[in-house]
mmCIF file of C-alpha atoms in Angstrom:
data_model
loop_
_atom_site.group_PDB
_atom_site.id
_atom_site.type_symbol
_atom_site.label_atom_id
_atom_site.label_comp_id
_atom_site.label_asym_id
_atom_site.label_seq_id
_atom_site.Cartn_x
_atom_site.Cartn_y
_atom_site.Cartn_z
ATOM 1 C CA UNK A 929 16.008 13.218 -14.247
ATOM 2 C CA UNK A 930 15.323 10.821 -17.171
ATOM 3 C CA UNK A 931 18.603 9.139 -16.601
ATOM 4 C CA UNK A 932 17.636 8.207 -13.033
ATOM 5 C CA UNK A 933 17.299 4.435 -12.290
ATOM 6 C CA UNK A 934 14.180 4.563 -10.230
ATOM 7 C CA UNK A 935 13.928 1.670 -7.812
ATOM 8 C CA UNK A 936 11.535 3.116 -5.318
ATOM 9 C CA UNK A 937 8.141 2.272 -6.812
ATOM 10 C CA UNK A 938 6.960 1.409 -3.353
ATOM 11 C CA UNK A 939 7.029 4.977 -2.488
ATOM 12 C CA UNK A 940 5.257 6.203 -5.454
ATOM 13 C CA UNK A 941 5.197 5.450 -9.261
ATOM 14 C CA UNK A 942 5.456 7.414 -12.417
ATOM 15 C CA UNK A 943 2.208 7.865 -14.243
ATOM 16 C CA UNK A 944 1.746 5.628 -17.122
ATOM 17 C CA UNK A 945 1.727 7.435 -20.475
ATOM 18 C CA UNK A 946 -1.929 6.359 -21.211
ATOM 19 C CA UNK A 947 -2.871 7.790 -17.858
ATOM 20 C CA UNK A 948 -1.308 11.261 -18.717
ATOM 21 C CA UNK A 949 -3.103 11.255 -22.043
ATOM 22 C CA UNK A 950 -6.692 10.560 -20.716
ATOM 23 C CA UNK A 951 -6.168 13.100 -17.937
ATOM 24 C CA UNK A 952 -4.940 15.718 -20.346
ATOM 25 C CA UNK A 953 -8.124 15.178 -22.420
ATOM 26 C CA UNK A 954 -10.314 15.290 -19.348
ATOM 27 C CA UNK A 955 -8.924 18.541 -18.231
ATOM 28 C CA UNK A 956 -9.716 19.929 -21.714
ATOM 29 C CA UNK A 957 -13.213 18.678 -22.059
ATOM 30 C CA UNK A 958 -14.803 17.365 -18.802
ATOM 31 C CA UNK A 959 -15.328 20.187 -16.377
ATOM 32 C CA UNK A 960 -19.044 19.779 -15.346
ATOM 33 C CA UNK A 961 -19.859 19.371 -11.798
ATOM 34 C CA UNK A 962 -21.065 15.887 -11.357
ATOM 35 C CA UNK A 963 -23.911 17.047 -9.012
ATOM 36 C CA UNK A 964 -25.275 19.422 -11.626
ATOM 37 C CA UNK A 965 -28.497 18.357 -13.530
ATOM 38 C CA UNK A 966 -27.609 19.832 -16.945
ATOM 39 C CA UNK A 967 -25.840 17.791 -19.701
ATOM 40 C CA UNK A 968 -22.180 18.634 -18.678
ATOM 41 C CA UNK A 969 -23.011 17.513 -15.081
ATOM 42 C CA UNK A 970 -24.660 14.330 -16.184
ATOM 43 C CA UNK A 971 -21.687 13.583 -18.408
ATOM 44 C CA UNK A 972 -19.303 13.898 -15.470
ATOM 45 C CA UNK A 973 -21.604 11.712 -13.211
ATOM 46 C CA UNK A 974 -21.608 9.148 -16.001
ATOM 47 C CA UNK A 975 -17.818 9.118 -16.104
ATOM 48 C CA UNK A 976 -17.424 8.743 -12.353
ATOM 49 C CA UNK A 977 -19.981 5.843 -12.084
ATOM 50 C CA UNK A 978 -18.136 4.089 -15.023
ATOM 51 C CA UNK A 979 -14.857 4.407 -13.033
ATOM 52 C CA UNK A 980 -16.624 3.141 -9.983
ATOM 53 C CA UNK A 981 -17.733 0.068 -11.860
ATOM 54 C CA UNK A 982 -14.089 -0.512 -12.962
ATOM 55 C CA UNK A 983 -12.794 -0.174 -9.432
ATOM 56 C CA UNK A 984 -15.414 -2.563 -8.175
ATOM 57 C CA UNK A 985 -14.822 -5.196 -10.812
ATOM 58 C CA UNK A 986 -11.067 -5.265 -10.045
ATOM 59 C CA UNK A 987 -11.740 -6.647 -6.461
ATOM 60 C CA UNK A 988 -15.049 -8.495 -7.172
ATOM 61 C CA UNK A 989 -17.266 -5.795 -5.370
ATOM 62 C CA UNK A 990 -20.485 -3.985 -6.277
ATOM 63 C CA UNK A 991 -20.069 -0.446 -7.552
ATOM 64 C CA UNK A 992 -22.249 1.008 -4.680
ATOM 65 C CA UNK A 993 -19.515 -0.531 -2.272
ATOM 66 C CA UNK A 994 -16.909 1.793 -3.600
ATOM 67 C CA UNK A 995 -16.172 5.064 -1.945
ATOM 68 C CA UNK A 996 -13.736 7.281 -3.914
ATOM 69 C CA UNK A 997 -11.270 9.140 -1.619
ATOM 70 C CA UNK A 998 -8.079 11.151 -1.977
ATOM 71 C CA UNK A 999 -5.954 8.034 -1.373
ATOM 72 C CA UNK A 1000 -4.791 5.305 0.880
ATOM 73 C CA UNK A 1001 -4.334 7.483 3.975
ATOM 74 C CA UNK A 1002 -7.832 8.902 3.837
ATOM 75 C CA UNK A 1003 -9.346 5.394 3.134
ATOM 76 C CA UNK A 1004 -7.465 3.962 6.137
ATOM 77 C CA UNK A 1005 -8.597 6.830 8.419
ATOM 78 C CA UNK A 1006 -12.203 6.468 7.279
ATOM 79 C CA UNK A 1007 -12.204 2.716 7.780
ATOM 80 C CA UNK A 1008 -10.778 2.781 11.256
ATOM 81 C CA UNK A 1009 -12.107 6.020 12.902
ATOM 82 C CA UNK A 1010 -15.580 5.954 11.200
ATOM 83 C CA UNK A 1011 -16.230 2.290 12.040
ATOM 84 C CA UNK A 1012 -15.225 3.161 15.675
ATOM 85 C CA UNK A 1013 -17.796 5.789 15.647
ATOM 86 C CA UNK A 1014 -20.447 3.487 14.296
ATOM 87 C CA UNK A 1015 -19.943 0.208 16.113
ATOM 88 C CA UNK A 1016 -20.064 -0.917 19.763
ATOM 89 C CA UNK A 1017 -16.825 -2.315 21.370
ATOM 90 C CA UNK A 1018 -13.500 -0.716 22.511
ATOM 91 C CA UNK A 1019 -10.935 -3.334 21.291
ATOM 92 C CA UNK A 1020 -9.047 -3.318 17.938
ATOM 93 C CA UNK A 1021 -6.415 -5.923 16.703
ATOM 94 C CA UNK A 1022 -3.716 -4.856 14.331
ATOM 95 C CA UNK A 1023 0.005 -5.439 13.669
ATOM 96 C CA UNK A 1024 3.047 -3.660 14.827
ATOM 97 C CA UNK A 1025 4.188 -3.200 11.215
ATOM 98 C CA UNK A 1026 1.182 -1.413 9.776
ATOM 99 C CA UNK A 1027 1.590 1.740 7.641
ATOM 100 C CA UNK A 1028 1.414 5.102 9.663
ATOM 101 C CA UNK A 1029 -1.953 5.739 7.942
ATOM 102 C CA UNK A 1030 -3.341 2.897 10.067
ATOM 103 C CA UNK A 1031 -1.103 3.216 13.167
ATOM 104 C CA UNK A 1032 -1.861 6.969 13.671
ATOM 105 C CA UNK A 1033 -5.612 6.716 13.625
ATOM 106 C CA UNK A 1034 -5.326 3.714 16.127
ATOM 107 C CA UNK A 1035 -3.131 5.872 18.298
ATOM 108 C CA UNK A 1036 -5.788 8.592 18.055
ATOM 109 C CA UNK A 1037 -8.538 6.101 19.114
ATOM 110 C CA UNK A 1038 -6.329 4.802 22.040
ATOM 111 C CA UNK A 1039 -6.328 8.334 23.355
ATOM 112 C CA UNK A 1040 -10.166 8.187 23.218
ATOM 113 C CA UNK A 1041 -10.365 5.033 25.425
ATOM 114 C CA UNK A 1042 -9.965 2.360 22.872
ATOM 115 C CA UNK A 1043 -7.683 -0.648 23.709
ATOM 116 C CA UNK A 1044 -5.409 -1.637 20.745
ATOM 117 C CA UNK A 1045 -3.701 -4.994 20.484
ATOM 118 C CA UNK A 1046 -0.547 -4.845 18.381
ATOM 119 C CA UNK A 1047 0.474 -8.307 17.180
ATOM 120 C CA UNK A 1048 4.126 -9.085 16.756
ATOM 121 C CA UNK A 1049 5.572 -10.640 13.643
ATOM 122 C CA UNK A 1050 7.722 -13.672 13.138
ATOM 123 C CA UNK A 1051 11.068 -14.008 11.477
ATOM 124 C CA UNK A 1052 9.328 -13.935 8.071
ATOM 125 C CA UNK A 1053 7.746 -10.597 8.853
ATOM 126 C CA UNK A 1054 4.287 -12.217 9.217
ATOM 127 C CA UNK A 1055 1.523 -12.948 11.732
ATOM 128 C CA UNK A 1056 -0.554 -16.105 12.042
ATOM 129 C CA UNK A 1057 -4.152 -16.824 12.433
ATOM 130 C CA UNK A 1058 -3.567 -18.208 15.902
ATOM 131 C CA UNK A 1059 -2.420 -14.764 17.082
ATOM 132 C CA UNK A 1060 -5.676 -13.409 15.901
ATOM 133 C CA UNK A 1061 -7.742 -16.196 17.635
ATOM 134 C CA UNK A 1062 -5.798 -15.485 20.788
ATOM 135 C CA UNK A 1063 -6.210 -11.843 20.730
ATOM 136 C CA UNK A 1064 -9.878 -11.478 20.153
ATOM 137 C CA UNK A 1065 -12.118 -10.443 23.067
ATOM 138 C CA UNK A 1066 -15.791 -9.979 23.617
ATOM 139 C CA UNK A 1067 -15.523 -6.294 23.043
ATOM 140 C CA UNK A 1068 -13.408 -6.671 19.861
ATOM 141 C CA UNK A 1069 -15.145 -4.762 17.036
ATOM 142 C CA UNK A 1070 -12.249 -4.345 14.323
ATOM 143 C CA UNK A 1071 -9.449 -6.370 13.007
ATOM 144 C CA UNK A 1072 -7.101 -4.253 10.731
ATOM 145 C CA UNK A 1073 -4.340 -6.164 9.086
ATOM 146 C CA UNK A 1074 -2.293 -5.074 5.965
ATOM 147 C CA UNK A 1075 -2.448 -7.225 2.962
ATOM 148 C CA UNK A 1076 1.339 -6.739 2.253
ATOM 149 C CA UNK A 1077 3.950 -4.672 4.109
ATOM 150 C CA UNK A 1078 5.295 -1.562 2.401
ATOM 151 C CA UNK A 1079 8.924 -1.971 3.689
ATOM 152 C CA UNK A 1080 9.751 -5.639 3.678
ATOM 153 C CA UNK A 1081 6.963 -6.926 1.420
ATOM 154 C CA UNK A 1082 5.733 -9.628 3.687
ATOM 155 C CA UNK A 1083 2.261 -10.861 2.948
ATOM 156 C CA UNK A 1084 -0.325 -11.702 5.699
ATOM 157 C CA UNK A 1085 -2.901 -14.491 5.756
ATOM 158 C CA UNK A 1086 -5.726 -12.271 4.735
ATOM 159 C CA UNK A 1087 -8.083 -15.045 3.336
ATOM 160 C CA UNK A 1088 -7.567 -17.252 6.468
ATOM 161 C CA UNK A 1089 -8.301 -14.329 8.926
ATOM 162 C CA UNK A 1090 -11.321 -13.269 6.776
ATOM 163 C CA UNK A 1091 -12.916 -16.682 6.746
ATOM 164 C CA UNK A 1092 -12.264 -17.362 10.479
ATOM 165 C CA UNK A 1093 -13.901 -13.963 11.562
ATOM 166 C CA UNK A 1094 -16.885 -14.511 9.262
ATOM 167 C CA UNK A 1095 -17.402 -18.088 10.590
ATOM 168 C CA UNK A 1096 -16.639 -17.661 14.221
ATOM 169 C CA UNK A 1097 -16.848 -13.855 14.891
ATOM 170 C CA UNK A 1098 -19.267 -12.344 12.278
ATOM 171 C CA UNK A 1099 -19.764 -9.171 14.242
ATOM 172 C CA UNK A 1100 -16.140 -8.225 14.067
ATOM 173 C CA UNK A 1101 -15.206 -5.975 11.098
ATOM 174 C CA UNK A 1102 -12.165 -6.875 8.956
ATOM 175 C CA UNK A 1103 -10.155 -4.171 7.323
ATOM 176 C CA UNK A 1104 -7.025 -4.663 5.208
ATOM 177 C CA UNK A 1105 -4.635 -1.882 3.873
ATOM 178 C CA UNK A 1106 -4.084 -3.237 0.274
ATOM 179 C CA UNK A 1107 -2.231 -0.232 -0.938
ATOM 180 C CA UNK A 1108 0.886 -2.025 -1.867
ATOM 181 C CA UNK A 1109 -0.766 -5.248 -2.913
ATOM 182 C CA UNK A 1110 -3.550 -3.978 -5.288
ATOM 183 C CA UNK A 1111 -1.449 -3.605 -8.319
ATOM 184 C CA UNK A 1112 0.072 -7.141 -8.417
ATOM 185 C CA UNK A 1113 -2.132 -9.468 -6.251
ATOM 186 C CA UNK A 1114 -5.448 -10.975 -7.260
ATOM 187 C CA UNK A 1115 -7.746 -9.454 -4.625
ATOM 188 C CA UNK A 1116 -11.346 -10.779 -4.145
ATOM 189 C CA UNK A 1117 -13.208 -9.235 -1.252
ATOM 190 C CA UNK A 1118 -15.958 -11.617 -1.477
ATOM 191 C CA UNK A 1119 -13.687 -14.674 -1.320
ATOM 192 C CA UNK A 1120 -11.515 -13.274 1.312
ATOM 193 C CA UNK A 1121 -14.577 -12.085 3.382
ATOM 194 C CA UNK A 1122 -13.066 -8.579 3.692
ATOM 195 C CA UNK A 1123 -15.455 -5.747 4.972
ATOM 196 C CA UNK A 1124 -13.137 -2.705 4.277
ATOM 197 C CA UNK A 1125 -10.246 -2.417 1.903
ATOM 198 C CA UNK A 1126 -7.989 0.574 1.193
ATOM 199 C CA UNK A 1127 -6.469 1.370 -2.281
ATOM 200 C CA UNK A 1128 -4.353 4.274 -3.556
ATOM 201 C CA UNK A 1129 -3.914 5.259 -7.338
ATOM 202 C CA UNK A 1130 -0.297 6.383 -7.233
ATOM 203 C CA UNK A 1131 0.953 3.040 -6.333
ATOM 204 C CA UNK A 1132 -0.084 1.645 -9.786
ATOM 205 C CA UNK A 1133 1.040 4.334 -12.148
ATOM 206 C CA UNK A 1134 -2.035 6.510 -11.602
ATOM 207 C CA UNK A 1135 -2.239 10.101 -10.396
ATOM 208 C CA UNK A 1136 -1.622 11.235 -6.844
ATOM 209 C CA UNK A 1137 -4.608 12.306 -4.655
ATOM 210 C CA UNK A 1138 -7.167 9.666 -5.516
ATOM 211 C CA UNK A 1139 -8.009 6.213 -4.227
ATOM 212 C CA UNK A 1140 -10.890 4.324 -2.868
ATOM 213 C CA UNK A 1141 -12.328 2.566 0.072
ATOM 214 C CA UNK A 1142 -14.202 -0.628 -0.388
ATOM 215 C CA UNK A 1143 -17.001 -0.816 2.212
ATOM 216 C CA UNK A 1144 -19.152 -3.950 2.202
ATOM 217 C CA UNK A 1145 -22.940 -3.374 1.883
ATOM 218 C CA UNK A 1146 -23.274 -5.312 4.983
ATOM 219 C CA UNK A 1147 -21.725 -2.737 7.171
ATOM 220 C CA UNK A 1148 -22.120 0.972 8.083
ATOM 221 C CA UNK A 1149 -19.872 3.865 8.514
ATOM 222 C CA UNK A 1150 -20.164 7.314 9.753
ATOM 223 C CA UNK A 1151 -19.384 10.128 7.301
ATOM 224 C CA UNK A 1152 -15.925 11.269 6.927
ATOM 225 C CA UNK A 1153 -16.506 14.735 5.486
ATOM 226 C CA UNK A 1154 -19.812 16.628 5.975
ATOM 227 C CA UNK A 1155 -21.334 18.833 3.265
ATOM 228 C CA UNK A 1156 -22.805 17.709 -0.044
ATOM 229 C CA UNK A 1157 -24.144 14.152 -0.669
ATOM 230 C CA UNK A 1158 -21.293 12.965 -2.763
ATOM 231 C CA UNK A 1159 -20.183 9.343 -2.323
ATOM 232 C CA UNK A 1160 -23.577 8.174 -0.800
ATOM 233 C CA UNK A 1161 -23.300 10.930 1.716
ATOM 234 C CA UNK A 1162 -20.132 9.543 3.192
ATOM 235 C CA UNK A 1163 -17.586 11.942 1.768
ATOM 236 C CA UNK A 1164 -18.722 15.313 0.760
ATOM 237 C CA UNK A 1165 -16.895 17.459 -1.889
ATOM 238 C CA UNK A 1166 -16.775 18.053 -5.545
ATOM 239 C CA UNK A 1167 -15.111 15.013 -7.221
ATOM 240 C CA UNK A 1168 -11.633 15.327 -8.837
ATOM 241 C CA UNK A 1169 -12.851 14.178 -12.298
ATOM 242 C CA UNK A 1170 -9.322 14.185 -14.151
ATOM 243 C CA UNK A 1171 -7.790 12.128 -11.231
ATOM 244 C CA UNK A 1172 -10.649 9.682 -11.185
ATOM 245 C CA UNK A 1173 -10.366 9.224 -14.998
ATOM 246 C CA UNK A 1174 -6.548 8.760 -14.611
ATOM 247 C CA UNK A 1175 -6.975 6.210 -11.766
ATOM 248 C CA UNK A 1176 -9.639 4.334 -13.971
ATOM 249 C CA UNK A 1177 -7.147 4.122 -16.829
ATOM 250 C CA UNK A 1178 -4.332 3.009 -14.397
ATOM 251 C CA UNK A 1179 -6.527 0.217 -13.105
ATOM 252 C CA UNK A 1180 -7.454 -1.030 -16.699
ATOM 253 C CA UNK A 1181 -3.751 -1.087 -17.796
ATOM 254 C CA UNK A 1182 -2.729 -2.801 -14.669
ATOM 255 C CA UNK A 1183 -5.484 -5.509 -14.918
ATOM 256 C CA UNK A 1184 -4.571 -6.082 -18.557
ATOM 257 C CA UNK A 1185 -0.982 -6.813 -17.844
ATOM 258 C CA UNK A 1186 -1.171 -7.960 -14.175
ATOM 259 C CA UNK A 1187 0.214 -11.454 -14.581
ATOM 260 C CA UNK A 1188 2.976 -10.376 -16.813
ATOM 261 C CA UNK A 1189 3.736 -7.344 -14.495
ATOM 262 C CA UNK A 1190 4.050 -9.568 -11.515
ATOM 263 C CA UNK A 1191 6.327 -12.050 -13.344
ATOM 264 C CA UNK A 1192 8.756 -9.365 -14.403
ATOM 265 C CA UNK A 1193 9.053 -8.058 -10.879
ATOM 266 C CA UNK A 1194 9.900 -11.486 -9.530
ATOM 267 C CA UNK A 1195 12.404 -11.910 -12.240
ATOM 268 C CA UNK A 1196 13.884 -8.515 -11.327
ATOM 269 C CA UNK A 1197 13.956 -9.560 -7.656
ATOM 270 C CA UNK A 1198 15.746 -12.892 -8.318
ATOM 271 C CA UNK A 1199 18.151 -11.092 -10.682
ATOM 272 C CA UNK A 1200 18.944 -8.469 -7.965
ATOM 273 C CA UNK A 1201 19.641 -11.193 -5.397
ATOM 274 C CA UNK A 1202 21.789 -13.182 -7.769
ATOM 275 C CA UNK A 1203 23.844 -10.178 -8.714
ATOM 276 C CA UNK A 1204 24.486 -9.288 -5.098
ATOM 277 C CA UNK A 1205 25.733 -12.804 -4.688
ATOM 278 C CA UNK A 1206 27.972 -12.664 -7.808
ATOM 279 C CA UNK A 1207 29.458 -9.444 -6.416
ATOM 280 C CA UNK A 1208 30.293 -11.144 -3.183
ATOM 281 C CA UNK A 1209 28.273 -8.416 -1.184
ATOM 282 C CA UNK A 1210 27.453 -9.584 2.335
ATOM 283 C CA UNK A 1211 23.729 -9.292 2.581
ATOM 284 C CA UNK A 1212 20.648 -10.782 4.105
ATOM 285 C CA UNK A 1213 17.056 -10.645 3.211
ATOM 286 C CA UNK A 1214 14.537 -9.016 5.724
ATOM 287 C CA UNK A 1215 11.579 -11.137 5.997
ATOM 288 C CA UNK A 1216 10.836 -13.699 3.395
ATOM 289 C CA UNK A 1217 10.882 -13.850 -0.594
ATOM 290 C CA UNK A 1218 8.720 -16.820 -0.714
ATOM 291 C CA UNK A 1219 5.501 -15.212 0.473
ATOM 292 C CA UNK A 1220 5.979 -11.554 -0.366
ATOM 293 C CA UNK A 1221 4.904 -8.841 -2.701
ATOM 294 C CA UNK A 1222 6.702 -9.290 -5.964
ATOM 295 C CA UNK A 1223 7.777 -5.701 -6.357
ATOM 296 C CA UNK A 1224 9.495 -5.178 -2.838
ATOM 297 C CA UNK A 1225 12.897 -6.342 -1.783
ATOM 298 C CA UNK A 1226 14.311 -5.356 1.590
ATOM 299 C CA UNK A 1227 17.941 -6.141 2.037
ATOM 300 C CA UNK A 1228 20.312 -5.875 4.988
ATOM 301 C CA UNK A 1229 23.703 -5.024 3.606
ATOM 302 C CA UNK A 1230 25.933 -6.042 6.502
ATOM 303 C CA UNK A 1231 28.363 -3.199 7.608
ATOM 304 C CA UNK A 1232 27.067 -0.556 5.309
ATOM 305 C CA UNK A 1233 25.235 2.288 6.695
ATOM 306 C CA UNK A 1234 21.989 2.775 4.703
ATOM 307 C CA UNK A 1235 21.960 6.556 5.038
ATOM 308 C CA UNK A 1236 25.462 6.870 3.568
ATOM 309 C CA UNK A 1237 24.730 4.421 0.870
ATOM 310 C CA UNK A 1238 21.607 6.201 -0.202
ATOM 311 C CA UNK A 1239 23.649 9.333 -0.689
ATOM 312 C CA UNK A 1240 26.261 7.559 -2.835
ATOM 313 C CA UNK A 1241 23.588 5.911 -5.060
ATOM 314 C CA UNK A 1242 21.735 9.221 -5.353
ATOM 315 C CA UNK A 1243 24.876 10.832 -6.674
ATOM 316 C CA UNK A 1244 24.925 8.083 -9.181
ATOM 317 C CA UNK A 1245 21.401 8.818 -10.275
ATOM 318 C CA UNK A 1246 20.057 5.705 -8.515
ATOM 319 C CA UNK A 1247 16.846 6.145 -6.360
ATOM 320 C CA UNK A 1248 16.325 3.670 -3.619
ATOM 321 C CA UNK A 1249 15.043 4.079 -0.119
ATOM 322 C CA UNK A 1250 15.610 2.775 3.372
ATOM 323 C CA UNK A 1251 12.013 2.322 4.241
ATOM 324 C CA UNK A 1252 8.521 4.009 3.995
ATOM 325 C CA UNK A 1253 8.576 7.247 2.193
ATOM 326 C CA UNK A 1254 5.674 8.459 4.554
ATOM 327 C CA UNK A 1255 8.154 8.261 7.486
ATOM 328 C CA UNK A 1256 11.094 9.962 5.844
ATOM 329 C CA UNK A 1257 12.576 12.806 7.631
ATOM 330 C CA UNK A 1258 11.194 11.628 11.061
ATOM 331 C CA UNK A 1259 13.481 10.767 13.909
ATOM 332 C CA UNK A 1260 13.903 7.160 14.845
ATOM 333 C CA UNK A 1261 14.257 3.873 13.266
ATOM 334 C CA UNK A 1262 11.966 1.944 11.077
ATOM 335 C CA UNK A 1263 9.209 0.550 13.233
ATOM 336 C CA UNK A 1264 9.020 -2.437 10.857
ATOM 337 C CA UNK A 1265 12.668 -3.506 11.163
ATOM 338 C CA UNK A 1266 12.619 -2.815 14.941
ATOM 339 C CA UNK A 1267 9.570 -5.248 15.162
ATOM 340 C CA UNK A 1268 11.311 -7.758 12.894
ATOM 341 C CA UNK A 1269 14.652 -7.668 14.969
ATOM 342 C CA UNK A 1270 15.014 -5.161 17.672
ATOM 343 C CA UNK A 1271 16.202 -1.570 18.118
ATOM 344 C CA UNK A 1272 19.927 -2.396 18.456
ATOM 345 C CA UNK A 1273 20.111 -4.996 15.482
ATOM 346 C CA UNK A 1274 22.450 -3.835 12.692
ATOM 347 C CA UNK A 1275 19.765 -4.279 10.165
ATOM 348 C CA UNK A 1276 17.919 -1.313 11.462
ATOM 349 C CA UNK A 1277 20.633 0.956 10.285
ATOM 350 C CA UNK A 1278 21.900 -1.052 7.333
ATOM 351 C CA UNK A 1279 18.841 -1.747 5.232
ATOM 352 C CA UNK A 1280 17.696 -0.584 1.833
ATOM 353 C CA UNK A 1281 14.458 -1.169 0.087
ATOM 354 C CA UNK A 1282 14.402 -1.853 -3.550
ATOM 355 C CA UNK A 1283 11.109 -1.683 -5.324
ATOM 356 C CA UNK A 1284 10.411 -2.433 -8.880
ATOM 357 C CA UNK A 1285 7.992 -0.896 -11.420
ATOM 358 C CA UNK A 1286 7.195 0.571 -14.801
ATOM 359 C CA UNK A 1287 10.379 1.233 -17.055
ATOM 360 C CA UNK A 1288 12.741 -0.979 -15.189
ATOM 361 C CA UNK A 1289 15.149 -2.839 -17.331
ATOM 362 C CA UNK A 1290 17.661 -5.710 -16.753
ATOM 363 C CA UNK A 1291 20.668 -3.450 -17.324
ATOM 364 C CA UNK A 1292 19.197 -1.167 -14.546
ATOM 365 C CA UNK A 1293 19.414 -3.956 -12.044
ATOM 366 C CA UNK A 1294 22.960 -4.934 -13.069
ATOM 367 C CA UNK A 1295 24.150 -1.256 -12.987
ATOM 368 C CA UNK A 1296 22.569 -0.628 -9.593
ATOM 369 C CA UNK A 1297 24.241 -3.707 -8.020
ATOM 370 C CA UNK A 1298 27.622 -2.636 -9.555
ATOM 371 C CA UNK A 1299 27.121 0.879 -7.909
ATOM 372 C CA UNK A 1300 26.299 -0.800 -4.597
ATOM 373 C CA UNK A 1301 29.374 -2.908 -4.830
ATOM 374 C CA UNK A 1302 31.584 0.158 -5.417
ATOM 375 C CA UNK A 1303 29.887 2.075 -2.706
ATOM 376 C CA UNK A 1304 30.330 -0.670 -0.120
ATOM 377 C CA UNK A 1305 33.982 -0.887 -0.885
ATOM 378 C CA UNK A 1306 34.375 2.850 -0.361
ATOM 379 C CA UNK A 1307 32.234 2.927 2.813
ATOM 380 C CA UNK A 1308 33.852 -0.048 4.377
ATOM 381 C CA UNK A 1309 37.260 1.227 3.561
ATOM 382 C CA UNK A 1310 36.620 4.522 5.471
#
């Protein structure tokens, strides 16, 4: 396993050594229930509130605006379903290429009588502010647009949308799924006028099973889980202290190295593309590389079935994907690629997603492209 070249960091990331260290110590020493009034409980409570401050600072929010959750999926569900329960209006605007953690709650709401407008994307995999303006109605109460796409990396005009909504439609809530963007992009919820924002730990070298939802103090949500009074009575349940501690450390490490991390990913992306060109591999970029997440590269390898290529690469200990890990094993094509092209476009079955992260070296990129070249020759020759 240690010999595997892991190029699927958009699916999940290995935990940073410092994260593993602090979590191990937490499991040994911090077991008090944060709701208890004795010393051990107060100690745990203090640790959680310190982590909450760290999360808040990372997006320029107030600590009381951070709801600690089990991850991105829960955060998205809470933002969408619980805002629907709290606010008037029956219309929601989103895009066709959202993560299933957004699309499935919206599908649930549509069955409850809500009307959902799904915006189409352009050739760069993006939407425009004009589309938002044209889709808004008197009964619109929520706009949910992802910060950056998890399959093709395209980024959306979040700040433009946020400013427009606050200036022209202040009663409409603005949610963004920032799970893929949080680790590399500078996110400022105040500057971007965001009401709700979802984040997950395991995308930034933290543990799985923890994340947070930013909820502006200016809005209200119905509780997600009923029981105790944790998370300001919005999410009951005893907190997972080791995971929260690990998440906090992951945020601290990433914030310290964010600029260098992003620059390294951009370098690897350019290197990967240049090596494909040097090896005369017939390819196209899905979406755009100009305004996209630095760690994600979606490539259409013309004439090479992605399912067969993935098997070849896996046998060579190279881990890549053909799209969202959350949709793996399901029947059907990528909804992102079918939105970008159409159901019958070759790219739908000939695309791989490369995503960079901790531990990647230049020689890994060179070796991976070499293996893709050899696999493509074999597959095209069959």
